[in-house]
C-alpha atoms as a PDB file:
ATOM      1  CA  UNK A   1     -10.422 174.836   0.515  1.00  0.00           C
ATOM      2  CA  UNK A   2     -12.480 171.908  -0.171  1.00  0.00           C
ATOM      3  CA  UNK A   3     -14.022 170.144  -3.453  1.00  0.00           C
ATOM      4  CA  UNK A   4     -17.510 171.732  -4.416  1.00  0.00           C
ATOM      5  CA  UNK A   5     -20.639 170.258  -5.304  1.00  0.00           C
ATOM      6  CA  UNK A   6     -20.897 169.811  -8.753  1.00  0.00           C
ATOM      7  CA  UNK A   7     -22.521 172.603 -10.982  1.00  0.00           C
ATOM      8  CA  UNK A   8     -25.686 170.128 -11.816  1.00  0.00           C
ATOM      9  CA  UNK A   9     -26.567 170.276  -8.530  1.00  0.00           C
ATOM     10  CA  UNK A  10     -25.068 166.635  -7.532  1.00  0.00           C
ATOM     11  CA  UNK A  11     -24.053 167.542  -3.571  1.00  0.00           C
ATOM     12  CA  UNK A  12     -21.866 164.577  -3.746  1.00  0.00           C
ATOM     13  CA  UNK A  13     -19.399 165.271  -6.877  1.00  0.00           C
ATOM     14  CA  UNK A  14     -18.675 161.977  -7.492  1.00  0.00           C
ATOM     15  CA  UNK A  15     -17.722 161.019  -3.779  1.00  0.00           C
ATOM     16  CA  UNK A  16     -15.354 164.176  -3.784  1.00  0.00           C
ATOM     17  CA  UNK A  17     -18.016 167.057  -2.144  1.00  0.00           C
ATOM     18  CA  UNK A  18     -16.419 168.454   0.988  1.00  0.00           C
ATOM     19  CA  UNK A  19     -12.903 166.442   0.199  1.00  0.00           C
ATOM     20  CA  UNK A  20      -9.686 168.321   0.842  1.00  0.00           C
ATOM     21  CA  UNK A  21      -7.532 168.547  -1.927  1.00  0.00           C
ATOM     22  CA  UNK A  22      -4.463 166.465  -2.276  1.00  0.00           C
ATOM     23  CA  UNK A  23      -2.082 169.004  -2.303  1.00  0.00           C
ATOM     24  CA  UNK A  24      -3.892 170.717   0.768  1.00  0.00           C
ATOM     25  CA  UNK A  25      -4.475 167.427   2.775  1.00  0.00           C
ATOM     26  CA  UNK A  26      -0.239 166.699   2.255  1.00  0.00           C
ATOM     27  CA  UNK A  27       0.386 169.832   4.200  1.00  0.00           C
ATOM     28  CA  UNK A  28      -1.798 168.840   7.110  1.00  0.00           C
ATOM     29  CA  UNK A  29      -0.387 167.004  10.102  1.00  0.00           C
ATOM     30  CA  UNK A  30      -2.823 164.319  10.848  1.00  0.00           C
ATOM     31  CA  UNK A  31      -2.635 162.239  14.046  1.00  0.00           C
ATOM     32  CA  UNK A  32      -3.588 158.557  13.944  1.00  0.00           C
ATOM     33  CA  UNK A  33      -6.622 157.797  16.263  1.00  0.00           C
ATOM     34  CA  UNK A  34      -6.125 153.808  17.013  1.00  0.00           C
ATOM     35  CA  UNK A  35      -9.566 152.414  18.742  1.00  0.00           C
ATOM     36  CA  UNK A  36     -10.342 148.797  19.319  1.00  0.00           C
ATOM     37  CA  UNK A  37     -12.655 146.655  17.490  1.00  0.00           C
ATOM     38  CA  UNK A  38     -16.595 147.542  18.288  1.00  0.00           C
ATOM     39  CA  UNK A  39     -15.083 151.066  19.307  1.00  0.00           C
ATOM     40  CA  UNK A  40     -17.402 154.002  18.170  1.00  0.00           C
ATOM     41  CA  UNK A  41     -16.068 156.973  17.010  1.00  0.00           C
ATOM     42  CA  UNK A  42     -18.092 160.186  16.221  1.00  0.00           C
ATOM     43  CA  UNK A  43     -16.725 163.328  14.671  1.00  0.00           C
ATOM     44  CA  UNK A  44     -18.305 166.607  12.535  1.00  0.00           C
ATOM     45  CA  UNK A  45     -17.782 165.839   9.124  1.00  0.00           C
ATOM     46  CA  UNK A  46     -15.881 169.076   8.595  1.00  0.00           C
ATOM     47  CA  UNK A  47     -13.126 167.705  10.398  1.00  0.00           C
ATOM     48  CA  UNK A  48     -10.130 166.722   8.196  1.00  0.00           C
ATOM     49  CA  UNK A  49     -10.107 163.055   8.674  1.00  0.00           C
ATOM     50  CA  UNK A  50      -8.537 160.076   6.147  1.00  0.00           C
ATOM     51  CA  UNK A  51      -7.787 156.834   6.905  1.00  0.00           C
ATOM     52  CA  UNK A  52      -5.176 154.564   5.304  1.00  0.00           C
ATOM     53  CA  UNK A  53      -5.623 150.963   3.872  1.00  0.00           C
ATOM     54  CA  UNK A  54      -6.897 147.905   5.944  1.00  0.00           C
ATOM     55  CA  UNK A  55      -4.029 145.586   6.117  1.00  0.00           C
ATOM     56  CA  UNK A  56      -5.810 143.615   8.279  1.00  0.00           C
ATOM     57  CA  UNK A  57      -6.953 140.141   7.608  1.00  0.00           C
ATOM     58  CA  UNK A  58     -10.130 141.178   8.735  1.00  0.00           C
ATOM     59  CA  UNK A  59     -13.061 143.500   6.640  1.00  0.00           C
ATOM     60  CA  UNK A  60     -13.390 147.345   8.166  1.00  0.00           C
ATOM     61  CA  UNK A  61     -17.068 147.755   8.995  1.00  0.00           C
ATOM     62  CA  UNK A  62     -18.500 151.525   9.056  1.00  0.00           C
ATOM     63  CA  UNK A  63     -21.588 153.260   8.847  1.00  0.00           C
ATOM     64  CA  UNK A  64     -21.867 156.592   7.786  1.00  0.00           C
ATOM     65  CA  UNK A  65     -24.276 158.639   9.249  1.00  0.00           C
ATOM     66  CA  UNK A  66     -24.945 162.136   7.870  1.00  0.00           C
ATOM     67  CA  UNK A  67     -27.505 165.198   8.123  1.00  0.00           C
ATOM     68  CA  UNK A  68     -27.695 168.880   6.688  1.00  0.00           C
ATOM     69  CA  UNK A  69     -30.093 171.414   7.959  1.00  0.00           C
ATOM     70  CA  UNK A  70     -33.024 171.787   6.152  1.00  0.00           C
ATOM     71  CA  UNK A  71     -32.546 175.319   5.369  1.00  0.00           C
ATOM     72  CA  UNK A  72     -29.495 174.037   3.427  1.00  0.00           C
ATOM     73  CA  UNK A  73     -31.924 172.016   0.977  1.00  0.00           C
ATOM     74  CA  UNK A  74     -33.056 168.592   0.746  1.00  0.00           C
ATOM     75  CA  UNK A  75     -30.441 166.619  -1.117  1.00  0.00           C
ATOM     76  CA  UNK A  76     -31.761 162.951  -0.613  1.00  0.00           C
ATOM     77  CA  UNK A  77     -33.138 162.262  -3.841  1.00  0.00           C
ATOM     78  CA  UNK A  78     -29.777 163.400  -5.692  1.00  0.00           C
ATOM     79  CA  UNK A  79     -27.808 161.768  -3.048  1.00  0.00           C
ATOM     80  CA  UNK A  80     -28.846 158.490  -3.829  1.00  0.00           C
ATOM     81  CA  UNK A  81     -28.985 159.057  -8.011  1.00  0.00           C
END
């Protein structure tokens, strides 16, 4: 199961839409993916994933690219409100 978008049409649900509820996430067996600095990791947004706290002295940089099929609707304005 995942957290659904809000009923008011906000596709992000306060940043939690599509997230795995904590009780479900705790039952999953996540495997660490350690990569060198400057690496790129690409995966489908429906792949269960998470990240731990950054304990290094360096900032963690991320670029989050997302899209959805046009047939699912145009949520651009709602997403950025």
